[in-house]
Amino acid sequence: MEIDPFIFRLSIFILSIFVGYYVVWSVTPSLHTPLMSVTNAISSVIIVGAIIAALAGSSDEIFETSTVFGYLAIILASVNIFGGFLVTQRMLQMYKKKKK
Amino acid sequence: MSANLSATFYLISGILFILALRGLSSPETSRQGNYFGIAGMIIAIAVTFLSVGNFGLGLIYIFVFLLVGGSIGAFIAFRIPMTAMPELVAGFHSLVGLAAVFVAISAFLKPDAFNLGVVGNIKLASLIEMSLGAAIGAITFSGSIIAFLKLRGIMSGAPITFSGQHIINLILGISIIILVTYLCLNQSNYLFWTVVAISFLLGVLIIIPIGGADMPVVISMLNSYSGWAAAGIGFTLENTALIITGALVGSSGAILSYIMCKGMNRSFFNVILGGWGATDQSSTAKSKEQKPVKNGNADDAAFLMKNASSVIIVPGYGMAVAQAQHALREMVDALKKNGVKVSYAIHPVAGRMPGHMNVLLAEANVPYDEVFELEEINNDFANCDVAYVIGANDVTNPVAKSDPQSPIYGMPVLDVEKSKSVLFVKRSLSPGYAGIDNDLFYRDNTLMLFADAKKMTEEIVKSL
């Protein structure tokens, strides 16, 4: 009997939760704010769904309802991607060690 | 690009995201980690373009919108003051949530573009995944908007409660599940929109009863939700990068919520059900104000600290409000010149989001190896000469250790009262957000400095 591909995706999902669990516990508490902003940025990888939705329109009908929602999602996700990574970068630049 | 090849690339970008979080285990590796994250994002976007392969006029629009969103994001990222970080993060969560809703809507309206079947006959699993993704996304969106408004001060931080609140939330939650079940049976447009609408409403109702000071938990929780929403959409799109990211973000937010709850010694449900700090304690507070308090000025404080051999600084939300971090650093510099050993003690729930104080201190050029967490530094208070409490209150209250009647009993607190003398900068004797009087004010070794945190610190700098 063949295994449903869904089961593979579910395995990836569950294993990633475990990976996330161990990785996040090893994050130093002083970097919890950058952790939130960077998780924010990477969860905007949802933009791949938005791009697929936006490119689905036929060439004579670029602005049908489903593609418009795709375009809107692209704007929202890209605010987040650029904003999230840049603000994280800005914060991380500020963490400095004592000058010896 | 073949489906197998693009799936492999999505896996690579998922791994890069894991490395991005891994980098945050220390400040030295964190910047490199952020580049991994950016690389992962670029790979994911590039692969998507190549695998769709439909380069029509739509592509130009996509780049235009990417650029529009990107410049707004970049503008915000460079302009935002560090003190406004909690509301920025809340705002960003709302965008992820709404983007998830929009993607789910377009997948529902045009399932063939995503390989999910045709309108009116979408694959059952995909339908469940997209409606859950849409529902969680919608809750994340409206919940984050409320959190944003509360943090920004546009909406009062006080909890909004009414009778039957939890029952209504429960009914709404159950009705979402029932509607999704019916949606799977008849694929009706109408039901899909109702699920989205109810979820928006539920998001508002979940967050309004939670008080402003519980925001660290709320923000972490919404962080977690945005991850689960992304994972839901990831299952719909059969996209590994999204599934991995969703799981990472989901567990990250959940762990942060757990850490925040533990920092307050409260259960997660106790926070979520909300309404804390709304109890009327004014009568007891009034009678206690009669107790004698030692009142000092900047000169006294400067004298005490100059002659100390070690000083521990305890910052709290009040420091963020007064924007006193730079003045504080100047004060510490002056003290160090006098040979005083200075370190900083951070309580897990100080501020309005996890790690809030650390970022503010880093902004003021405080080296991160002078900043310590509660467990690392709590034993040092007994050997320290002066504890300088600036903008913190409940997290220093010894009542949490001694009075089982107190609402904060059992909460881990910083043992500031053990130091030889305590300087407590505060505007008045009013209790903290928990509505409880702080015993520390009336101790013999406490000197109260009644002033704005920034002004007082600046005055101390002058006297030094």
mmCIF file with all atom_site columns, C-alpha atoms in Angstrom, chain B residues 111-192:
data_model
loop_
_atom_site.group_PDB
_atom_site.id
_atom_site.type_symbol
_atom_site.label_atom_id
_atom_site.label_alt_id
_atom_site.label_comp_id
_atom_site.label_asym_id
_atom_site.label_entity_id
_atom_site.label_seq_id
_atom_site.pdbx_PDB_ins_code
_atom_site.Cartn_x
_atom_site.Cartn_y
_atom_site.Cartn_z
_atom_site.occupancy
_atom_site.B_iso_or_equiv
_atom_site.pdbx_formal_charge
_atom_site.auth_seq_id
_atom_site.auth_comp_id
_atom_site.auth_asym_id
_atom_site.auth_atom_id
_atom_site.pdbx_PDB_model_num
ATOM 1  C CA . PRO B 1 111 ? -8.077  26.102 -6.354 1.00 0.00 ? 111 PRO B CA 1
ATOM 2  C CA . ASP B 1 112 ? -6.896  24.956 -9.792 1.00 0.00 ? 112 ASP B CA 1
ATOM 3  C CA . ALA B 1 113 ? -3.996  27.433 -9.671 1.00 0.00 ? 113 ALA B CA 1
ATOM 4  C CA . PHE B 1 114 ? -2.731  25.626 -6.581 1.00 0.00 ? 114 PHE B CA 1
ATOM 5  C CA . ASN B 1 115 ? -3.464  22.111 -7.818 1.00 0.00 ? 115 ASN B CA 1
ATOM 6  C CA . LEU B 1 116 ? -6.167  21.576 -5.223 1.00 0.00 ? 116 LEU B CA 1
ATOM 7  C CA . GLY B 1 117 ? -9.074  20.561 -7.421 1.00 0.00 ? 117 GLY B CA 1
ATOM 8  C CA . VAL B 1 118 ? -11.690 22.832 -8.959 1.00 0.00 ? 118 VAL B CA 1
ATOM 9  C CA . VAL B 1 119 ? -14.150 25.368 -7.563 1.00 0.00 ? 119 VAL B CA 1
ATOM 10 C CA . GLY B 1 120 ? -16.952 23.562 -5.759 1.00 0.00 ? 120 GLY B CA 1
ATOM 11 C CA . ASN B 1 121 ? -14.913 20.394 -5.572 1.00 0.00 ? 121 ASN B CA 1
ATOM 12 C CA . ILE B 1 122 ? -11.759 21.158 -3.631 1.00 0.00 ? 122 ILE B CA 1
ATOM 13 C CA . LYS B 1 123 ? -9.839  18.245 -2.163 1.00 0.00 ? 123 LYS B CA 1
ATOM 14 C CA . LEU B 1 124 ? -11.135 17.568 1.337  1.00 0.00 ? 124 LEU B CA 1
ATOM 15 C CA . ALA B 1 125 ? -7.762  17.734 3.123  1.00 0.00 ? 125 ALA B CA 1
ATOM 16 C CA . SER B 1 126 ? -6.863  20.985 1.341  1.00 0.00 ? 126 SER B CA 1
ATOM 17 C CA . LEU B 1 127 ? -10.185 22.520 2.272  1.00 0.00 ? 127 LEU B CA 1
ATOM 18 C CA . ILE B 1 128 ? -9.692  21.707 5.948  1.00 0.00 ? 128 ILE B CA 1
ATOM 19 C CA . GLU B 1 129 ? -6.124  23.023 5.858  1.00 0.00 ? 129 GLU B CA 1
ATOM 20 C CA . MET B 1 130 ? -7.003  26.272 4.110  1.00 0.00 ? 130 MET B CA 1
ATOM 21 C CA . SER B 1 131 ? -9.979  27.023 6.325  1.00 0.00 ? 131 SER B CA 1
ATOM 22 C CA . LEU B 1 132 ? -7.937  26.384 9.459  1.00 0.00 ? 132 LEU B CA 1
ATOM 23 C CA . GLY B 1 133 ? -5.132  28.536 8.030  1.00 0.00 ? 133 GLY B CA 1
ATOM 24 C CA . ALA B 1 134 ? -7.647  31.292 7.278  1.00 0.00 ? 134 ALA B CA 1
ATOM 25 C CA . ALA B 1 135 ? -9.276  31.031 10.716 1.00 0.00 ? 135 ALA B CA 1
ATOM 26 C CA . ILE B 1 136 ? -6.003  31.127 12.674 1.00 0.00 ? 136 ILE B CA 1
ATOM 27 C CA . GLY B 1 137 ? -4.713  33.878 10.387 1.00 0.00 ? 137 GLY B CA 1
ATOM 28 C CA . ALA B 1 138 ? -7.824  35.960 11.003 1.00 0.00 ? 138 ALA B CA 1
ATOM 29 C CA . ILE B 1 139 ? -7.574  35.495 14.777 1.00 0.00 ? 139 ILE B CA 1
ATOM 30 C CA . THR B 1 140 ? -3.899  36.482 14.619 1.00 0.00 ? 140 THR B CA 1
ATOM 31 C CA . PHE B 1 141 ? -4.744  39.560 12.565 1.00 0.00 ? 141 PHE B CA 1
ATOM 32 C CA . SER B 1 142 ? -7.511  41.044 14.690 1.00 0.00 ? 142 SER B CA 1
ATOM 33 C CA . GLY B 1 143 ? -5.883  39.965 17.957 1.00 0.00 ? 143 GLY B CA 1
ATOM 34 C CA . SER B 1 144 ? -2.618  41.632 16.978 1.00 0.00 ? 144 SER B CA 1
ATOM 35 C CA . ILE B 1 145 ? -4.436  44.811 15.980 1.00 0.00 ? 145 ILE B CA 1
ATOM 36 C CA . ILE B 1 146 ? -5.943  45.018 19.479 1.00 0.00 ? 146 ILE B CA 1
ATOM 37 C CA . ALA B 1 147 ? -2.543  44.263 21.047 1.00 0.00 ? 147 ALA B CA 1
ATOM 38 C CA . PHE B 1 148 ? -1.009  46.975 18.839 1.00 0.00 ? 148 PHE B CA 1
ATOM 39 C CA . LEU B 1 149 ? -3.635  49.535 19.871 1.00 0.00 ? 149 LEU B CA 1
ATOM 40 C CA . LYS B 1 150 ? -3.148  48.699 23.556 1.00 0.00 ? 150 LYS B CA 1
ATOM 41 C CA . LEU B 1 151 ? 0.646   48.891 23.362 1.00 0.00 ? 151 LEU B CA 1
ATOM 42 C CA . ARG B 1 152 ? 0.560   52.109 21.369 1.00 0.00 ? 152 ARG B CA 1
ATOM 43 C CA . GLY B 1 153 ? -1.752  53.604 23.999 1.00 0.00 ? 153 GLY B CA 1
ATOM 44 C CA . ILE B 1 154 ? -4.485  54.344 21.443 1.00 0.00 ? 154 ILE B CA 1
ATOM 45 C CA . MET B 1 155 ? -6.675  51.951 23.365 1.00 0.00 ? 155 MET B CA 1
ATOM 46 C CA . SER B 1 156 ? -6.602  51.779 27.165 1.00 0.00 ? 156 SER B CA 1
ATOM 47 C CA . GLY B 1 157 ? -4.463  48.948 28.488 1.00 0.00 ? 157 GLY B CA 1
ATOM 48 C CA . ALA B 1 158 ? -7.100  48.145 31.080 1.00 0.00 ? 158 ALA B CA 1
ATOM 49 C CA . PRO B 1 159 ? -8.778  44.769 30.615 1.00 0.00 ? 159 PRO B CA 1
ATOM 50 C CA . ILE B 1 160 ? -12.252 44.945 29.077 1.00 0.00 ? 160 ILE B CA 1
ATOM 51 C CA . THR B 1 161 ? -14.428 42.328 30.698 1.00 0.00 ? 161 THR B CA 1
ATOM 52 C CA . PHE B 1 162 ? -18.118 41.543 30.634 1.00 0.00 ? 162 PHE B CA 1
ATOM 53 C CA . SER B 1 163 ? -20.140 38.667 31.975 1.00 0.00 ? 163 SER B CA 1
ATOM 54 C CA . GLY B 1 164 ? -20.450 35.604 29.804 1.00 0.00 ? 164 GLY B CA 1
ATOM 55 C CA . GLN B 1 165 ? -17.297 36.601 27.923 1.00 0.00 ? 165 GLN B CA 1
ATOM 56 C CA . HIS B 1 166 ? -15.645 33.204 28.050 1.00 0.00 ? 166 HIS B CA 1
ATOM 57 C CA . ILE B 1 167 ? -18.861 31.413 27.145 1.00 0.00 ? 167 ILE B CA 1
ATOM 58 C CA . ILE B 1 168 ? -19.229 33.604 24.053 1.00 0.00 ? 168 ILE B CA 1
ATOM 59 C CA . ASN B 1 169 ? -15.628 32.889 23.024 1.00 0.00 ? 169 ASN B CA 1
ATOM 60 C CA . LEU B 1 170 ? -16.213 29.194 23.538 1.00 0.00 ? 170 LEU B CA 1
ATOM 61 C CA . ILE B 1 171 ? -19.386 29.267 21.437 1.00 0.00 ? 171 ILE B CA 1
ATOM 62 C CA . LEU B 1 172 ? -17.588 31.176 18.669 1.00 0.00 ? 172 LEU B CA 1
ATOM 63 C CA . GLY B 1 173 ? -14.712 28.694 18.746 1.00 0.00 ? 173 GLY B CA 1
ATOM 64 C CA . ILE B 1 174 ? -17.041 25.717 18.518 1.00 0.00 ? 174 ILE B CA 1
ATOM 65 C CA . SER B 1 175 ? -19.093 27.333 15.775 1.00 0.00 ? 175 SER B CA 1
ATOM 66 C CA . ILE B 1 176 ? -15.928 27.763 13.677 1.00 0.00 ? 176 ILE B CA 1
ATOM 67 C CA . ILE B 1 177 ? -15.328 24.013 13.920 1.00 0.00 ? 177 ILE B CA 1
ATOM 68 C CA . ILE B 1 178 ? -18.948 23.197 13.050 1.00 0.00 ? 178 ILE B CA 1
ATOM 69 C CA . LEU B 1 179 ? -18.947 25.608 10.098 1.00 0.00 ? 179 LEU B CA 1
ATOM 70 C CA . VAL B 1 180 ? -15.701 24.121 8.752  1.00 0.00 ? 180 VAL B CA 1
ATOM 71 C CA . THR B 1 181 ? -17.309 20.681 8.941  1.00 0.00 ? 181 THR B CA 1
ATOM 72 C CA . TYR B 1 182 ? -20.316 21.881 6.947  1.00 0.00 ? 182 TYR B CA 1
ATOM 73 C CA . LEU B 1 183 ? -18.009 23.699 4.551  1.00 0.00 ? 183 LEU B CA 1
ATOM 74 C CA . CYS B 1 184 ? -16.326 20.389 3.803  1.00 0.00 ? 184 CYS B CA 1
ATOM 75 C CA . LEU B 1 185 ? -19.706 18.827 3.064  1.00 0.00 ? 185 LEU B CA 1
ATOM 76 C CA . ASN B 1 186 ? -21.119 21.439 0.680  1.00 0.00 ? 186 ASN B CA 1
ATOM 77 C CA . GLN B 1 187 ? -18.145 23.693 -0.288 1.00 0.00 ? 187 GLN B CA 1
ATOM 78 C CA . SER B 1 188 ? -20.318 26.780 0.031  1.00 0.00 ? 188 SER B CA 1
ATOM 79 C CA . ASN B 1 189 ? -18.706 30.192 -0.463 1.00 0.00 ? 189 ASN B CA 1
ATOM 80 C CA . TYR B 1 190 ? -20.997 31.646 2.103  1.00 0.00 ? 190 TYR B CA 1
ATOM 81 C CA . LEU B 1 191 ? -19.778 29.315 4.865  1.00 0.00 ? 191 LEU B CA 1
ATOM 82 C CA . PHE B 1 192 ? -16.131 30.064 4.075  1.00 0.00 ? 192 PHE B CA 1
#
